[in-house]
Short mmCIF file of C-alpha atoms in Angstrom, two decimals:
data_model
loop_
_atom_site.label_atom_id
_atom_site.label_comp_id
_atom_site.label_asym_id
_atom_site.label_seq_id
_atom_site.Cartn_x
_atom_site.Cartn_y
_atom_site.Cartn_z
CA UNK A 1 11.64 -2.96 -4.23
CA UNK A 2 8.02 -3.39 -3.38
CA UNK A 3 6.33 -0.26 -2.15
CA UNK A 4 5.30 -2.53 0.72
CA UNK A 5 1.86 -1.03 0.93
CA UNK A 6 2.52 -0.61 4.61
CA UNK A 7 1.53 -4.18 5.24
CA UNK A 8 2.34 -5.74 8.55
CA UNK A 9 5.83 -6.42 7.40
CA UNK A 10 7.97 -9.17 8.71
CA UNK A 11 11.31 -8.78 10.33
CA UNK A 12 14.19 -11.07 9.50
CA UNK A 13 11.99 -14.14 9.40
CA UNK A 14 8.41 -13.00 9.65
CA UNK A 15 6.32 -14.09 12.55
CA UNK A 16 4.39 -17.31 12.45
CA UNK A 17 2.92 -19.59 15.08
CA UNK A 18 3.30 -22.62 17.26
CA UNK A 19 0.64 -23.65 19.75
CA UNK A 20 -2.39 -21.39 19.68
CA UNK A 21 -3.06 -19.40 22.81
CA UNK A 22 -6.45 -18.47 24.18
CA UNK A 23 -7.91 -15.27 22.81
CA UNK A 24 -8.34 -12.11 24.79
CA UNK A 25 -11.55 -10.85 23.19
CA UNK A 26 -14.73 -10.68 25.19
CA UNK A 27 -17.27 -11.04 22.39
CA UNK A 28 -18.93 -14.20 21.19
CA UNK A 29 -18.05 -13.64 17.56
CA UNK A 30 -15.38 -15.29 15.45
CA UNK A 31 -11.86 -15.94 16.66
CA UNK A 32 -9.44 -14.08 14.40
CA UNK A 33 -5.80 -14.96 13.79
CA UNK A 34 -3.70 -12.03 12.49
CA UNK A 35 -0.19 -12.11 11.06
CA UNK A 36 1.82 -8.91 10.93
CA UNK A 37 -0.26 -7.55 13.80
CA UNK A 38 2.56 -5.33 15.07
CA UNK A 39 3.18 -3.62 11.73
CA UNK A 40 1.90 -0.41 10.19
CA UNK A 41 -1.28 -1.88 8.70
CA UNK A 42 -1.52 -4.64 11.31
CA UNK A 43 -1.79 -2.15 14.17
CA UNK A 44 -4.61 -0.35 12.38
CA UNK A 45 -6.38 -3.64 11.68
CA UNK A 46 -6.24 -4.57 15.37
CA UNK A 47 -7.85 -1.23 16.21
CA UNK A 48 -10.56 -1.82 13.61
CA UNK A 49 -11.24 -5.29 14.96
CA UNK A 50 -11.50 -3.97 18.52
CA UNK A 51 -13.97 -1.32 17.34
CA UNK A 52 -16.28 -3.97 15.87
CA UNK A 53 -19.00 -5.04 18.31
CA UNK A 54 -19.06 -8.73 19.17
CA UNK A 55 -15.65 -9.67 17.83
CA UNK A 56 -14.34 -12.76 19.57
CA UNK A 57 -10.76 -13.56 20.46
CA UNK A 58 -7.98 -11.90 18.48
CA UNK A 59 -4.72 -13.85 18.21
CA UNK A 60 -1.45 -12.51 16.86
CA UNK A 61 1.28 -14.58 15.22
CA UNK A 62 4.51 -13.50 16.81
CA UNK A 63 8.07 -14.54 17.58
CA UNK A 64 8.00 -12.57 20.81
CA UNK A 65 5.45 -10.52 22.75
CA UNK A 66 2.04 -10.03 21.16
CA UNK A 67 0.48 -6.58 20.74
CA UNK A 68 -1.75 -5.45 23.59
CA UNK A 69 -5.20 -6.97 23.53
CA UNK A 70 -4.19 -10.05 21.57
CA UNK A 71 -3.21 -13.57 22.51
CA UNK A 72 0.23 -14.68 21.27
CA UNK A 73 0.61 -17.63 18.94
CA UNK A 74 4.34 -18.24 18.73
CA UNK A 75 6.21 -19.21 15.59
CA UNK A 76 8.01 -17.98 12.50
CA UNK A 77 6.84 -17.80 8.89
CA UNK A 78 10.44 -18.37 7.82
CA UNK A 79 10.26 -21.74 9.59
CA UNK A 80 7.23 -23.62 8.24
CA UNK A 81 7.67 -26.43 10.76
CA UNK A 82 6.93 -23.95 13.56
CA UNK A 83 3.46 -23.26 12.16
CA UNK A 84 1.96 -26.60 13.16
CA UNK A 85 -1.25 -25.90 15.07
CA UNK A 86 -1.13 -22.17 14.31
CA UNK A 87 -4.72 -21.92 13.14
CA UNK A 88 -6.33 -24.36 15.57
CA UNK A 89 -9.54 -22.84 16.90
CA UNK A 90 -9.48 -19.84 14.55
CA UNK A 91 -12.48 -18.93 12.41
CA UNK A 92 -10.76 -16.22 10.35
CA UNK A 93 -7.19 -15.72 9.16
CA UNK A 94 -5.99 -12.20 8.29
CA UNK A 95 -2.58 -12.65 6.66
CA UNK A 96 -0.77 -9.30 6.55
CA UNK A 97 2.85 -10.29 7.18
CA UNK A 98 5.37 -10.27 4.37
CA UNK A 99 9.06 -9.69 3.83
CA UNK A 100 9.42 -6.61 1.65
CA UNK A 101 13.19 -6.42 1.27
CA UNK A 102 16.18 -8.66 0.97
CA UNK A 103 17.35 -11.36 -1.44
CA UNK A 104 15.01 -13.62 -3.38
CA UNK A 105 15.67 -16.62 -1.14
CA UNK A 106 14.75 -14.75 2.03
CA UNK A 107 11.61 -13.26 0.48
CA UNK A 108 10.54 -16.67 -0.85
CA UNK A 109 11.05 -18.28 2.56
CA UNK A 110 8.45 -15.97 4.10
CA UNK A 111 6.18 -14.84 1.26
CA UNK A 112 5.92 -18.20 -0.52
CA UNK A 113 6.90 -21.14 1.69
CA UNK A 114 5.73 -19.58 4.94
CA UNK A 115 2.47 -18.44 3.37
CA UNK A 116 1.81 -21.90 1.91
CA UNK A 117 2.50 -23.57 5.25
CA UNK A 118 0.22 -21.16 7.09
CA UNK A 119 -2.57 -21.62 4.57
CA UNK A 120 -2.19 -25.39 4.82
CA UNK A 121 -2.64 -25.08 8.58
CA UNK A 122 -5.70 -22.92 8.05
CA UNK A 123 -7.16 -25.57 5.77
CA UNK A 124 -6.39 -28.36 8.22
CA UNK A 125 -8.00 -26.39 11.07
CA UNK A 126 -11.13 -25.60 9.06
CA UNK A 127 -10.68 -21.82 9.02
CA UNK A 128 -13.71 -20.52 7.18
CA UNK A 129 -12.47 -17.18 5.89
CA UNK A 130 -9.08 -15.87 4.78
CA UNK A 131 -8.10 -12.29 3.95
CA UNK A 132 -4.67 -12.00 2.35
CA UNK A 133 -2.89 -8.68 1.84
CA UNK A 134 -0.75 -8.23 -1.26
CA UNK A 135 0.45 -5.20 -3.21
CA UNK A 136 -0.25 -3.46 -6.49
CA UNK A 137 3.54 -3.48 -6.99
CA UNK A 138 3.07 -6.94 -8.52
CA UNK A 139 2.17 -5.15 -11.76
CA UNK A 140 5.69 -3.81 -12.11
CA UNK A 141 6.74 -0.58 -13.79
CA UNK A 142 4.11 1.88 -14.97
CA UNK A 143 2.52 3.85 -16.29
CA UNK A 144 -0.75 2.20 -15.26
CA UNK A 145 -3.88 4.30 -15.63
CA UNK A 146 -7.45 3.33 -14.67
CA UNK A 147 -6.48 -0.33 -14.55
CA UNK A 148 -8.84 -3.19 -13.69
CA UNK A 149 -7.54 -6.22 -11.80
CA UNK A 150 -5.00 -7.88 -14.07
CA UNK A 151 -5.70 -5.26 -16.72
CA UNK A 152 -2.06 -5.83 -17.56
CA UNK A 153 -0.15 -9.02 -16.96
CA UNK A 154 1.66 -8.72 -13.60
CA UNK A 155 5.38 -8.19 -14.19
CA UNK A 156 6.97 -7.66 -10.76
CA UNK A 157 10.48 -6.26 -10.79
CA UNK A 158 11.66 -6.99 -7.24
CA UNK A 159 12.16 -10.14 -5.21
CA UNK A 160 9.55 -8.96 -2.72
CA UNK A 161 6.91 -8.36 -5.39
CA UNK A 162 7.67 -11.56 -7.29
CA UNK A 163 7.34 -13.68 -4.18
CA UNK A 164 4.24 -11.85 -3.01
CA UNK A 165 2.62 -12.59 -6.38
CA UNK A 166 3.44 -16.28 -5.90
CA UNK A 167 1.99 -16.07 -2.40
CA UNK A 168 -1.21 -14.65 -3.89
CA UNK A 169 -1.66 -17.78 -5.96
CA UNK A 170 -1.45 -19.97 -2.87
CA UNK A 171 -4.00 -17.75 -1.13
CA UNK A 172 -6.38 -17.94 -4.09
CA UNK A 173 -6.09 -21.73 -4.09
CA UNK A 174 -7.17 -21.60 -0.43
CA UNK A 175 -10.26 -19.53 -1.29
CA UNK A 176 -8.94 -16.26 0.10
CA UNK A 177 -9.93 -12.69 -0.62
CA UNK A 178 -6.69 -11.13 -1.91
CA UNK A 179 -6.30 -7.37 -1.57
CA UNK A 180 -3.70 -5.59 -3.68
CA UNK A 181 -3.00 -2.48 -1.65
CA UNK A 182 -1.53 0.61 -3.30
CA UNK A 183 0.49 3.30 -1.54
CA UNK A 184 -0.74 3.51 2.06
CA UNK A 185 -0.67 6.75 4.07
CA UNK A 186 -1.04 7.43 7.78
CA UNK A 187 0.73 7.58 11.11
CA UNK A 188 3.37 4.85 11.05
CA UNK A 189 4.09 5.10 7.30
CA UNK A 190 7.84 4.76 7.01
CA UNK A 191 7.87 4.31 3.25
CA UNK A 192 5.61 6.54 1.14
CA UNK A 193 6.05 10.02 2.59
CA UNK A 194 9.70 9.48 3.63
CA UNK A 195 10.37 8.36 0.06
CA UNK A 196 8.66 11.47 -1.30
CA UNK A 197 10.72 13.63 1.06
CA UNK A 198 13.96 12.22 -0.33
CA UNK A 199 12.87 12.28 -3.96
CA UNK A 200 11.76 15.90 -3.71
CA UNK A 201 15.10 16.80 -2.13
CA UNK A 202 17.01 15.13 -4.95
CA UNK A 203 14.70 16.22 -7.79
CA UNK A 204 13.51 19.68 -6.64
CA UNK A 205 10.87 20.47 -9.27
CA UNK A 206 7.48 19.40 -10.54
CA UNK A 207 8.04 15.97 -12.04
CA UNK A 208 7.20 15.77 -15.74
CA UNK A 209 4.19 18.03 -15.44
CA UNK A 210 3.09 16.65 -12.05
CA UNK A 211 0.18 14.97 -13.78
CA UNK A 212 0.62 11.40 -12.49
CA UNK A 213 -2.50 9.88 -10.93
CA UNK A 214 -1.89 7.53 -8.01
CA UNK A 215 -4.01 5.02 -6.15
CA UNK A 216 -3.68 5.76 -2.44
CA UNK A 217 -5.50 4.68 0.70
CA UNK A 218 -5.44 5.88 4.29
CA UNK A 219 -4.32 3.12 6.63
CA UNK A 220 -7.38 3.39 8.87
CA UNK A 221 -9.72 3.09 5.88
CA UNK A 222 -7.85 0.06 4.58
CA UNK A 223 -8.03 -1.46 8.06
CA UNK A 224 -11.80 -0.95 8.16
CA UNK A 225 -12.11 -2.73 4.83
CA UNK A 226 -10.03 -5.67 6.05
CA UNK A 227 -12.07 -5.91 9.25
CA UNK A 228 -15.31 -5.79 7.26
CA UNK A 229 -14.15 -8.67 5.07
CA UNK A 230 -13.02 -10.67 8.09
CA UNK A 231 -16.12 -10.17 10.23
CA UNK A 232 -19.02 -9.95 7.79
CA UNK A 233 -21.77 -12.00 9.46
CA UNK A 234 -23.12 -13.36 6.19
CA UNK A 235 -21.24 -15.37 3.57
CA UNK A 236 -19.22 -13.11 1.32
CA UNK A 237 -20.68 -12.41 -2.14
CA UNK A 238 -19.69 -14.92 -4.77
CA UNK A 239 -17.42 -12.33 -6.41
CA UNK A 240 -15.54 -11.53 -3.21
CA UNK A 241 -13.06 -14.44 -3.13
CA UNK A 242 -10.41 -13.49 -5.68
CA UNK A 243 -8.16 -10.50 -6.25
CA UNK A 244 -9.28 -6.93 -5.62
CA UNK A 245 -7.58 -3.56 -5.69
CA UNK A 246 -7.81 -1.91 -2.27
CA UNK A 247 -7.16 1.77 -2.89
CA UNK A 248 -9.57 4.61 -2.35
CA UNK A 249 -11.87 4.73 -5.39
CA UNK A 250 -10.73 8.25 -6.32
CA UNK A 251 -7.14 8.63 -7.58
CA UNK A 252 -4.93 11.45 -6.35
CA UNK A 253 -2.62 13.58 -8.45
CA UNK A 254 1.00 13.63 -7.32
CA UNK A 255 0.87 17.41 -7.43
CA UNK A 256 -2.14 17.44 -5.12
CA UNK A 257 -0.44 15.03 -2.73
CA UNK A 258 2.78 17.07 -2.53
CA UNK A 259 0.79 20.29 -2.10
CA UNK A 260 -1.26 18.78 0.72
CA UNK A 261 1.86 17.57 2.49
CA UNK A 262 3.35 21.06 2.17
CA UNK A 263 0.13 22.62 3.50
CA UNK A 264 0.45 20.44 6.62
CA UNK A 265 4.11 21.32 7.12
CA UNK A 266 5.27 17.79 6.37
CA UNK A 267 7.28 18.57 3.22
CA UNK A 268 8.57 21.86 1.79
CA UNK A 269 6.65 23.40 -1.10
CA UNK A 270 7.63 22.11 -4.52
CA UNK A 271 9.80 24.60 -6.43
CA UNK A 272 8.05 26.21 -9.39
CA UNK A 273 10.20 24.63 -12.11
CA UNK A 274 8.72 21.80 -14.16
CA UNK A 275 11.30 19.29 -15.38
CA UNK A 276 10.71 16.68 -18.10
CA UNK A 277 11.15 13.01 -17.29
CA UNK A 278 14.68 12.67 -18.67
CA UNK A 279 15.87 15.63 -16.63
CA UNK A 280 14.24 14.26 -13.48
CA UNK A 281 15.90 10.87 -13.82
CA UNK A 282 19.26 12.48 -14.64
CA UNK A 283 19.08 14.50 -11.42
CA UNK A 284 18.06 11.38 -9.51
CA UNK A 285 21.13 9.50 -10.76
CA UNK A 286 23.44 12.42 -9.89
CA UNK A 287 22.33 12.56 -6.24
CA UNK A 288 22.47 9.07 -4.74
CA UNK A 289 20.16 8.17 -1.90
CA UNK A 290 18.07 5.36 -0.48
CA UNK A 291 15.61 5.25 -3.37
CA UNK A 292 16.09 4.68 -7.08
CA UNK A 293 14.31 4.96 -10.39
CA UNK A 294 11.85 2.17 -9.52
CA UNK A 295 10.54 4.17 -6.57
CA UNK A 296 10.56 7.38 -8.62
CA UNK A 297 8.46 5.61 -11.25
CA UNK A 298 5.95 4.58 -8.56
CA UNK A 299 5.53 8.18 -7.42
CA UNK A 300 5.93 10.21 -10.59
CA UNK A 301 4.07 8.14 -13.21
CA UNK A 302 0.49 6.93 -13.32
CA UNK A 303 -0.24 4.08 -10.91
CA UNK A 304 -4.04 4.21 -10.74
CA UNK A 305 -5.95 0.97 -10.14
CA UNK A 306 -9.73 0.73 -10.14
CA UNK A 307 -10.80 -0.08 -6.61
CA UNK A 308 -14.54 0.52 -6.37
CA UNK A 309 -15.68 -3.09 -6.43
CA UNK A 310 -14.44 -4.36 -3.06
CA UNK A 311 -15.88 -1.37 -1.17
CA UNK A 312 -19.21 -1.98 -2.87
CA UNK A 313 -19.21 -5.73 -2.23
CA UNK A 314 -18.60 -5.17 1.47
CA UNK A 315 -20.90 -2.14 1.74
CA UNK A 316 -17.98 -0.29 3.31
CA UNK A 317 -17.65 3.48 3.07
CA UNK A 318 -14.17 4.21 1.69
CA UNK A 319 -14.03 7.47 3.62
CA UNK A 320 -13.38 11.00 2.38
CA UNK A 321 -10.04 10.15 0.80
CA UNK A 322 -6.37 9.99 1.75
CA UNK A 323 -5.72 13.72 1.37
CA UNK A 324 -8.52 14.51 3.80
CA UNK A 325 -6.97 12.08 6.32
CA UNK A 326 -3.55 13.75 6.23
CA UNK A 327 -4.33 16.30 8.93
CA UNK A 328 -4.54 13.57 11.57
CA UNK A 329 -1.28 11.95 10.44
CA UNK A 330 0.70 15.16 9.87
CA UNK A 331 2.10 15.48 13.43
CA UNK A 332 3.46 11.93 13.25
CA UNK A 333 5.01 12.57 9.84
CA UNK A 334 6.63 15.83 10.99
CA UNK A 335 8.16 14.15 14.04
CA UNK A 336 9.32 11.13 12.05
CA UNK A 337 10.99 13.18 9.32
CA UNK A 338 12.62 15.45 11.89
CA UNK A 339 14.15 12.40 13.57
CA UNK A 340 14.90 10.64 10.28
CA UNK A 341 15.82 13.27 7.66
CA UNK A 342 15.94 12.17 4.03
CA UNK A 343 18.91 9.94 3.25
CA UNK A 344 21.62 10.75 0.77
CA UNK A 345 24.10 13.57 0.25
CA UNK A 346 23.16 17.20 -0.21
CA UNK A 347 22.00 17.47 -3.82
CA UNK A 348 24.41 18.90 -6.34
CA UNK A 349 23.43 22.14 -8.10
CA UNK A 350 20.84 21.21 -10.71
CA UNK A 351 21.66 20.92 -14.36
CA UNK A 352 21.02 24.13 -16.32
CA UNK A 353 17.53 24.30 -17.76
CA UNK A 354 17.46 25.97 -21.17
CA UNK A 355 13.87 27.20 -20.91
CA UNK A 356 12.69 27.26 -17.29
CA UNK A 357 9.01 27.84 -16.84
CA UNK A 358 6.69 27.77 -13.87
CA UNK A 359 4.24 24.96 -13.60
CA UNK A 360 0.81 26.20 -14.71
CA UNK A 361 -1.87 26.22 -12.06
CA UNK A 362 -1.97 25.03 -8.48
CA UNK A 363 -2.63 21.67 -6.91
CA UNK A 364 -5.05 22.43 -4.07
CA UNK A 365 -7.54 19.96 -5.54
CA UNK A 366 -6.76 16.65 -7.18
CA UNK A 367 -9.86 16.26 -9.32
CA UNK A 368 -9.09 19.22 -11.65
CA UNK A 369 -6.05 17.20 -12.73
CA UNK A 370 -8.47 14.65 -14.23
CA UNK A 371 -9.48 15.86 -17.64
CA UNK A 372 -11.51 14.55 -20.52
CA UNK A 373 -12.36 10.86 -20.53
CA UNK A 374 -10.46 10.18 -17.29
CA UNK A 375 -12.49 12.78 -15.37
CA UNK A 376 -15.76 11.45 -16.75
CA UNK A 377 -14.92 7.81 -15.99
CA UNK A 378 -14.07 8.67 -12.38
CA UNK A 379 -17.23 10.79 -11.99
CA UNK A 380 -19.46 8.03 -13.36
CA UNK A 381 -17.98 5.30 -11.17
CA UNK A 382 -18.14 7.42 -8.01
CA UNK A 383 -21.79 8.23 -8.72
CA UNK A 384 -22.64 4.60 -9.45
CA UNK A 385 -23.29 5.28 -13.14
#
């Protein structure tokens, strides 16, 4: 399963277009066509676009009503024939929609065939700039530590990730900026923190030393980056078209993330025991739930992707970091988890641990988890060295 990066995900046949409507923006700037505008990331991108002075009309691809402040362009990415005329009059295409679950055929219909048809329409209409959202899940199983773009050959393990990787290639052929988003946090996240809530319930311990470093990004910061790419008044730097990682430049330790969520009352504190990997996965298998070993791998092993370049190319401040943004999202998370408690049965009593030991140290700060060469490489890149 793709971790979905919170992208404006598609429903059963993601939204596309038919005849383009008139935009609702009041500025004289570019007309922007957005897919996935009603999703987690899409909603934040709309807010970022509205906050940008001079933005022109904003159009949303939709099968039904468009989000407030946008003009509807009706159609369906699962039906390429419905996309004729979708991009007429648009200057910029922000393609966020994807299908992140289901069988290969359904994912391919949206993420490959629908994407190709939409990009063909953008080319026919003369759209000058395309921003395409993908996912770092295209790399497949970790561990991945301090990885440059394509630092390992992508090896996606789910239908969603495989088809999104194929969709990337079509976007690159169209001259797009492709953003591989990591785990995305913020109000509206129905994947990352709910997944952590279930995994912690089923594997109630520090996971294999709690040393995994993760690329994360707050949804509002990612949205600002997407808006900056879409609306930059000057031509993008020569290096911008292509694939970029879109996480916050500083990785976050899983221990620091779980501690921060506990501090905000979103998740319970992690028990003091520290279980090795084999024990963790054994407990996971014994207590079935909505998530499996693929998702546990994403959370509990290194998935850290170098992301400095795109923020630098766009002169966009990445913000203080995803942990610092949690306070604003915590009320939403608490309400969501109260209404949607972690799936799965009550965990069985844990397997006996021959030599239980508390996990050394706390997790109030993520950077102390970076030691040696890893700490120095992060420090140098953040300081511009």
